Coordinates of C-alpha atoms in Angstrom, one line a residue:
M1 CA -57.7 -9.4 48.0
S2 CA -57.8 -9.5 44.3
K3 CA -55.7 -12.0 42.4
R4 CA -52.8 -10.4 40.5
R5 CA -52.6 -11.2 36.8
A6 CA -49.6 -12.2 34.8
F7 CA -49.3 -10.5 31.4
A8 CA -47.1 -10.3 28.4
A9 CA -47.3 -8.2 25.2
A10 CA -48.2 -9.6 21.9
L11 CA -45.0 -11.1 20.4
V12 CA -45.0 -11.8 16.6
L13 CA -43.4 -15.2 16.2
C14 CA -41.5 -14.3 13.0
L15 CA -38.4 -12.1 13.0
L16 CA -37.4 -9.7 10.3
P17 CA -34.2 -10.2 8.3
A18 CA -31.0 -9.2 9.8
V19 CA -30.1 -5.5 9.4
P20 CA -27.2 -3.3 10.4
V21 CA -27.3 -1.1 13.4
R22 CA -29.6 1.8 12.9
A23 CA -31.4 4.5 14.8
A24 CA -34.1 3.2 17.1
E25 CA -37.7 3.7 16.1
S26 CA -39.6 6.5 17.7
G27 CA -41.2 5.4 20.9
V28 CA -38.6 2.6 21.5
T29 CA -35.5 2.7 23.8
V30 CA -33.2 -0.3 23.8
T31 CA -30.4 -0.5 26.4
V32 CA -28.2 -3.5 25.7
Q33 CA -26.5 -4.9 28.8
D34 CA -22.9 -5.9 29.6
G35 CA -21.4 -3.9 26.7
Y36 CA -22.6 -6.4 24.1
S37 CA -22.4 -5.1 20.6
C38 CA -22.6 -6.2 17.0
D39 CA -23.1 -4.2 13.8
Y40 CA -25.9 -6.5 12.7
G41 CA -28.8 -8.3 14.5
V42 CA -32.5 -9.0 14.3
D43 CA -35.7 -7.0 14.4
V44 CA -38.5 -8.2 16.6
P45 CA -42.0 -7.0 15.6
F46 CA -43.7 -6.2 19.0
T47 CA -46.8 -4.6 20.4
H48 CA -46.7 -3.7 24.1
S49 CA -49.3 -4.3 26.7
E50 CA -51.6 -1.4 27.7
R51 CA -50.6 -2.1 31.3
T52 CA -46.8 -1.7 30.9
G53 CA -44.1 -0.4 28.5
S54 CA -41.2 -1.9 30.4
Y55 CA -39.6 -5.2 29.2
T56 CA -36.5 -7.3 29.2
F57 CA -35.5 -9.1 25.9
A58 CA -33.1 -12.0 26.1
L59 CA -31.8 -14.2 23.2
Y60 CA -30.6 -17.7 23.9
P61 CA -28.8 -20.0 21.4
G62 CA -30.7 -23.1 20.5
E63 CA -34.3 -24.2 20.8
A64 CA -34.9 -23.4 24.5
V65 CA -34.2 -21.0 27.3
S66 CA -31.2 -22.6 28.8
G67 CA -27.9 -21.3 30.3
A68 CA -26.8 -17.7 29.9
P69 CA -28.4 -15.6 27.2
E70 CA -26.2 -14.3 24.3
V71 CA -27.7 -10.9 24.6
T72 CA -30.0 -9.1 27.1
A73 CA -31.6 -5.7 26.7
A74 CA -33.9 -3.5 28.7
V75 CA -36.6 -2.2 26.4
E76 CA -38.9 0.7 27.1
I77 CA -41.9 1.3 24.7
T78 CA -44.2 4.3 24.6
A79 CA -45.5 3.9 21.0
A80 CA -49.1 2.7 20.8
K81 CA -48.6 0.8 17.6
Q82 CA -46.5 -2.3 16.7
V83 CA -42.8 -1.5 16.6
N84 CA -39.6 -3.3 15.6
V85 CA -37.2 -3.8 18.5
H86 CA -33.7 -4.1 17.1
L87 CA -31.4 -6.4 19.0
P88 CA -27.7 -6.8 18.1
L89 CA -26.9 -10.5 17.7
R90 CA -23.6 -12.2 16.7
Y91 CA -25.2 -15.1 14.9
D92 CA -23.5 -17.2 12.2
L93 CA -23.5 -15.1 9.0
A94 CA -22.5 -18.1 6.9
G95 CA -25.6 -20.2 7.5
P96 CA -28.8 -20.7 9.5
S97 CA -28.8 -20.7 13.3
T98 CA -31.6 -21.3 15.8
W99 CA -32.4 -18.9 18.7
T100 CA -34.9 -18.6 21.4
L101 CA -36.3 -15.2 22.4
Q102 CA -37.7 -14.6 25.9
V103 CA -39.5 -11.4 26.6
T104 CA -40.3 -10.5 30.3
A105 CA -43.0 -7.9 30.9
H106 CA -42.3 -5.8 34.1
V107 CA -45.0 -4.4 36.3
A108 CA -45.6 -0.7 35.9
P109 CA -45.2 1.5 39.0
G110 CA -48.4 1.7 40.9
R111 CA -49.8 -1.6 39.6
E112 CA -47.9 -3.9 41.9
A113 CA -51.2 -4.9 43.7
F114 CA -52.8 -5.8 40.4
D115 CA -50.2 -7.3 38.1
R116 CA -47.2 -9.6 38.2
E117 CA -44.4 -10.2 35.7
G118 CA -45.2 -12.3 32.7
R119 CA -43.0 -14.0 30.1
S120 CA -43.3 -15.0 26.5
T121 CA -40.9 -17.1 24.5
S122 CA -40.5 -17.9 20.8
T123 CA -38.0 -19.9 18.8
F124 CA -36.8 -18.9 15.3
T125 CA -34.1 -19.8 12.7
T126 CA -32.3 -17.2 10.8
A127 CA -33.2 -17.1 7.1
P128 CA -31.5 -15.9 4.0
T129 CA -31.7 -12.1 3.4
C130 CA -30.9 -12.2 -0.3
G131 CA -34.2 -13.6 -1.5
C132 CA -32.9 -17.1 -1.9
P133 CA -34.8 -20.1 -0.5
A134 CA -33.7 -21.6 2.8
G135 CA -31.0 -24.2 2.1
T136 CA -29.5 -22.4 -0.9
A137 CA -25.8 -23.1 -0.9
G138 CA -23.9 -19.9 -0.1
A139 CA -27.0 -17.7 0.6
Y140 CA -26.4 -14.5 2.5
Y141 CA -27.8 -14.2 6.0
V142 CA -26.8 -10.6 6.8
G143 CA -27.4 -7.5 4.7
S144 CA -29.6 -6.5 1.8
G145 CA -27.0 -6.1 -0.9
T146 CA -27.1 -2.3 -0.9
A147 CA -24.3 0.2 -0.3
A148 CA -25.6 0.9 3.1
S149 CA -26.2 -2.8 3.9
P150 CA -23.9 -5.0 1.9
Y151 CA -24.3 -8.8 1.9
R152 CA -21.7 -10.2 4.4
I153 CA -19.5 -13.0 3.2
G154 CA -18.1 -15.5 5.7
S155 CA -17.4 -18.7 3.7
Q156 CA -16.2 -20.0 0.3
A157 CA -19.7 -20.9 -0.6
Q158 CA -20.9 -17.4 0.0
L159 CA -17.9 -16.0 -2.0
A160 CA -19.0 -18.2 -5.0
H161 CA -22.6 -17.2 -4.5
M162 CA -21.6 -13.7 -5.8
Q163 CA -22.4 -15.2 -9.2
S164 CA -26.1 -15.0 -8.3
H165 CA -25.9 -11.4 -7.2
L166 CA -23.6 -9.8 -9.7
G167 CA -24.9 -6.2 -9.2
A168 CA -24.9 -6.3 -5.4
S169 CA -22.7 -4.7 -2.8
L170 CA -20.9 -7.3 -0.7
R171 CA -18.3 -7.3 2.0
L172 CA -15.9 -10.1 3.1
E173 CA -15.9 -10.5 6.9
N174 CA -12.9 -12.8 7.5
D175 CA -9.9 -14.4 5.8
L176 CA -10.7 -17.4 3.6
V177 CA -8.7 -20.4 2.6
L178 CA -10.3 -21.8 -0.6
S179 CA -10.4 -25.5 -1.5
G180 CA -11.0 -27.2 -4.8
S181 CA -11.1 -25.4 -8.2
W182 CA -12.3 -21.8 -8.2
I183 CA -14.7 -20.7 -11.0
S184 CA -14.1 -17.0 -11.7
V185 CA -17.2 -14.7 -11.0
G186 CA -18.7 -12.4 -13.5
T187 CA -19.6 -10.3 -15.3
F188 CA -19.6 -8.4 -12.0
T189 CA -21.1 -4.9 -11.9
G190 CA -21.5 -4.4 -8.2
V191 CA -19.2 -3.5 -5.3
F192 CA -17.0 -6.1 -3.5
D193 CA -15.2 -4.9 -0.4
G194 CA -12.6 -7.3 0.9
G195 CA -12.5 -5.6 4.3
G196 CA -8.7 -5.9 4.3
H197 CA -8.9 -9.7 4.4
I198 CA -6.8 -12.3 2.7
I199 CA -8.1 -15.0 0.3
S200 CA -5.7 -17.9 0.0
G201 CA -5.8 -21.2 -1.9
L202 CA -7.3 -19.9 -5.1
R203 CA -6.7 -22.6 -7.8
S204 CA -8.3 -22.0 -11.1
T205 CA -8.5 -22.9 -14.8
T206 CA -10.8 -20.1 -15.5
G207 CA -8.7 -17.2 -14.3
G208 CA -8.7 -14.9 -11.3
L209 CA -11.2 -14.2 -8.5
F210 CA -13.4 -12.4 -11.1
S211 CA -13.7 -13.1 -14.8
V212 CA -15.0 -9.6 -15.7
V213 CA -15.6 -6.5 -13.6
S214 CA -17.4 -3.9 -15.7
G215 CA -19.3 -0.7 -15.4
S216 CA -18.9 2.8 -13.9
D217 CA -20.4 1.6 -10.6
A218 CA -18.3 -1.5 -10.4
R219 CA -15.7 -1.6 -7.6
V220 CA -13.4 -4.3 -6.2
K221 CA -11.4 -3.1 -3.2
N222 CA -9.5 -3.9 0.0
V223 CA -8.6 -7.5 -0.7
T224 CA -5.4 -9.6 -0.9
I225 CA -5.2 -12.7 -3.0
N226 CA -2.4 -14.8 -1.6
Q227 CA -0.5 -17.3 -3.8
P228 CA -3.1 -17.9 -6.5
V229 CA -2.3 -20.6 -9.0
I230 CA -4.0 -19.9 -12.3
S231 CA -3.3 -22.1 -15.3
A232 CA -5.8 -20.9 -17.9
S233 CA -7.8 -17.7 -18.6
Y234 CA -10.8 -15.9 -19.8
Y235 CA -11.4 -15.8 -23.5
M236 CA -12.4 -12.6 -25.1
Q237 CA -12.7 -11.2 -28.7
A238 CA -11.0 -7.9 -28.8
P239 CA -12.4 -4.8 -30.6
N240 CA -10.2 -5.6 -33.7
K241 CA -11.7 -9.1 -33.8
T242 CA -8.5 -10.8 -32.7
H243 CA -8.8 -13.7 -30.3
N244 CA -7.3 -13.0 -26.8
Y245 CA -6.8 -14.9 -23.6
A246 CA -6.5 -12.9 -20.5
A247 CA -5.9 -13.7 -16.8
G248 CA -5.0 -11.8 -13.6
G249 CA -5.1 -12.7 -9.9
I250 CA -8.0 -10.3 -9.1
V251 CA -9.8 -10.1 -12.5
N252 CA -9.2 -11.3 -16.0
R253 CA -10.8 -8.2 -17.7
L254 CA -11.6 -4.8 -16.2
S255 CA -13.7 -2.5 -18.3
S256 CA -16.1 0.4 -18.9
G257 CA -15.2 2.6 -15.9
A258 CA -14.7 -0.1 -13.3
Q259 CA -12.2 0.4 -10.5
L260 CA -9.8 -1.7 -8.5
L261 CA -8.7 0.0 -5.3
D262 CA -6.2 -1.2 -2.7
C263 CA -6.0 -4.7 -4.1
T264 CA -2.9 -6.9 -3.6
V265 CA -1.8 -10.1 -5.3
S266 CA 1.0 -11.9 -3.5
G267 CA 3.1 -14.8 -4.8
A268 CA 1.0 -15.4 -7.9
D269 CA 1.7 -18.2 -10.3
I270 CA -0.2 -17.3 -13.4
I271 CA 0.2 -18.7 -16.9
V272 CA -2.0 -18.4 -19.9
D273 CA -1.6 -21.0 -22.7
G274 CA -2.9 -19.5 -25.9
A275 CA -0.6 -21.4 -28.1
N276 CA -2.8 -24.5 -28.1
S277 CA -6.0 -22.6 -28.9
S278 CA -8.2 -23.8 -31.7
Y279 CA -8.2 -20.3 -33.2
G280 CA -5.7 -19.5 -36.0
E281 CA -4.2 -16.4 -34.3
T282 CA -4.2 -15.7 -30.6
F283 CA -2.9 -13.1 -28.2
S284 CA -2.3 -13.8 -24.5
T285 CA -2.4 -11.0 -22.0
V286 CA -1.3 -11.7 -18.4
G287 CA -1.0 -9.5 -15.3
A288 CA -0.5 -10.2 -11.7
V289 CA -3.5 -8.1 -10.8
A290 CA -5.6 -8.0 -14.0
G291 CA -5.1 -9.5 -17.5
W292 CA -6.8 -6.8 -19.6
A293 CA -8.0 -3.4 -18.6
E294 CA -9.8 -0.7 -20.7
Y295 CA -11.4 2.6 -19.7
S296 CA -10.9 1.8 -16.0
S297 CA -8.8 2.8 -13.0
L298 CA -6.4 0.9 -10.7
L299 CA -5.6 2.8 -7.6
R300 CA -3.0 1.6 -5.0
C301 CA -2.9 -1.9 -6.4
K302 CA 0.1 -4.0 -5.6
A303 CA 1.8 -7.2 -6.9
V304 CA 4.3 -8.8 -4.5
G305 CA 6.6 -11.4 -6.0
G306 CA 5.2 -14.3 -7.9
T307 CA 5.5 -15.0 -11.6
V308 CA 3.3 -14.3 -14.7
A309 CA 3.9 -16.1 -18.0
G310 CA 2.1 -16.9 -21.3
T311 CA 2.1 -18.5 -24.7
S312 CA 0.3 -17.5 -27.8
K313 CA 0.2 -18.0 -31.6
S314 CA 1.0 -14.3 -32.2
Q315 CA 1.9 -11.9 -29.3
T316 CA 2.1 -12.3 -25.6
Y317 CA 1.8 -9.3 -23.2
L318 CA 3.0 -9.6 -19.6
G319 CA 2.6 -6.9 -17.0
G320 CA 3.5 -6.6 -13.3
I321 CA 0.0 -5.2 -12.7
V322 CA -1.9 -5.6 -16.1
G323 CA -1.0 -7.5 -19.2
L324 CA -2.5 -5.1 -21.8
S325 CA -4.5 -1.9 -21.3
Y326 CA -5.7 1.3 -22.8
D327 CA -7.3 4.5 -21.6
C328 CA -6.8 3.5 -17.9
T329 CA -5.4 5.4 -14.9
F330 CA -2.8 3.7 -12.7
A331 CA -2.1 5.6 -9.5
E332 CA 0.3 4.5 -6.8
C333 CA 0.6 1.0 -8.1
L334 CA 3.5 -1.1 -7.1
S335 CA 4.9 -4.4 -8.5
S336 CA 7.8 -6.8 -7.8
A337 CA 6.3 -9.5 -9.9
G338 CA 8.6 -11.7 -12.0
F339 CA 8.2 -13.0 -15.5
G340 CA 8.4 -16.7 -16.5
A341 CA 9.3 -18.4 -19.7
S342 CA 6.9 -17.3 -22.4
T343 CA 6.4 -17.6 -26.1
G344 CA 5.0 -15.3 -28.8
P345 CA 6.0 -15.8 -32.5
N346 CA 5.3 -12.1 -33.2
G347 CA 6.7 -10.7 -30.0
I348 CA 6.6 -10.7 -26.2
A349 CA 6.0 -7.4 -24.4
T350 CA 7.0 -7.2 -20.8
G351 CA 6.4 -4.2 -18.6
G352 CA 6.8 -3.4 -14.9
I353 CA 3.3 -2.1 -14.7
V354 CA 1.7 -2.8 -18.1
G355 CA 2.9 -5.3 -20.8
A356 CA 1.5 -3.3 -23.7
E357 CA -0.7 -0.3 -24.5
Y358 CA -3.3 -1.1 -27.1
Y359 CA -4.2 2.1 -28.9
A360 CA -1.9 5.0 -29.6
S361 CA -4.9 7.5 -29.3
T362 CA -6.0 6.3 -25.9
L363 CA -2.9 6.0 -23.8
N364 CA -2.9 5.2 -20.1
I365 CA -2.1 7.6 -17.3
F366 CA 0.5 6.6 -14.8
Q367 CA 1.0 8.5 -11.5
N368 CA 3.6 7.6 -8.8
C369 CA 3.8 4.0 -9.9
H370 CA 7.0 1.9 -9.1
W371 CA 8.2 -1.5 -10.2
T372 CA 11.3 -3.6 -9.8
N373 CA 11.6 -5.4 -13.2
P374 CA 12.1 -4.8 -16.1
A375 CA 13.3 -1.3 -17.1
G376 CA 10.1 0.3 -18.3
A377 CA 6.6 0.7 -16.9
I378 CA 5.3 -0.2 -20.3
G379 CA 6.9 -3.0 -22.2
W380 CA 5.5 -2.0 -25.6
G381 CA 3.7 1.2 -26.3
L382 CA 1.6 0.7 -29.4
G383 CA 1.9 4.5 -29.8
G384 CA 5.6 3.9 -30.2
G385 CA 8.5 2.8 -28.1
L386 CA 9.8 0.0 -26.0
N387 CA 10.4 -0.1 -22.3
V388 CA 8.6 3.2 -21.8
V389 CA 8.7 5.2 -18.6
P390 CA 5.9 7.8 -18.9
N391 CA 6.5 11.0 -17.0
T392 CA 4.9 13.6 -19.3
D393 CA 1.6 15.3 -19.5
E394 CA -0.7 13.7 -16.9
S395 CA 1.8 11.0 -16.1
F396 CA 4.4 11.7 -13.4
G397 CA 6.4 10.3 -10.5
N398 CA 7.0 6.9 -12.1
S399 CA 10.2 4.9 -11.7
Q400 CA 11.9 1.6 -11.5
V401 CA 13.1 0.8 -8.0
S402 CA 15.3 -1.9 -6.4
S403 CA 12.6 -3.4 -4.2
I404 CA 8.9 -3.1 -3.2
G405 CA 8.1 -3.3 0.5

């Protein structure tokens, strides 16, 4: 009787970066067992044996095959060439983790007298997918930074690491409680999706979550900043060469076609001190959501309670949503923000949505916006008027209300 031979296919001992769920390659069928699922995982480069195309792939946490596997899948391969077998895997997206892959090759029907099952194992550690060296603080371990495959953020270090990928698409995967002093990110030109999550504990002397969000492709959406404490701002020189200090819970300055969508700031404590600037004349512009906005859009943004305040050597602009803006669209924005003690030798403008409009020729558009305090959506319209409620031309449906839910 001939001796049966054990066999296993060639298993490449390096794994490809984590990728989101996608269509299986031609000639590969992967059936994950026990209902296990994850919208990211690993690709295993694999060439099957000429004697079988039937395998079981199992992934174990750690450096050995021990205990129950995290995921098991039946894999059938008919392709003659090397293929990538995609396995869903809930590994740590915030840092490296080590796994052991065991592949079992099953005997093909009709070859029971000649072959027996064989196994191959390999151990690997997940690596950054963002091009950063292993060990880089805050490196991303899931995604490629594109719209289809955003970098996944699961820690404060990864949130701060946005500074190294300012044009990327990123998505927050869980609530975060920040510690220490936050340094505002920017200039950001990519897409940040908060995934409906809450960021708490933001304490900053540089302003909000972002310093600048700019560009027609730039988006910040679906995020809540809870009880930020901001005691300084982003410095900018305005088009008329005046010196301005701007701060907001989401972003200090929004510009050039950028958008904020479904962003909420709750219980903010924001103050900008421009009175002690080294410049001879300063303006301070403070909003619960954004400090300064130009040629941009804010859609369904919300400020719940909290206080904004400022000091300056000239004028101070305070807004429930934005301190000062021009040529922006505000749609379905809500604010119940309050206004703290402020100074401005040449005037203080306070508005339920916007503290002041900057240019008479490039006014904002307001649609279905509501606020609790003060009387007008705009505190000071540079095109004329105080406590303005714009409900003409493209603006409509705006009103002061008694409360914001």
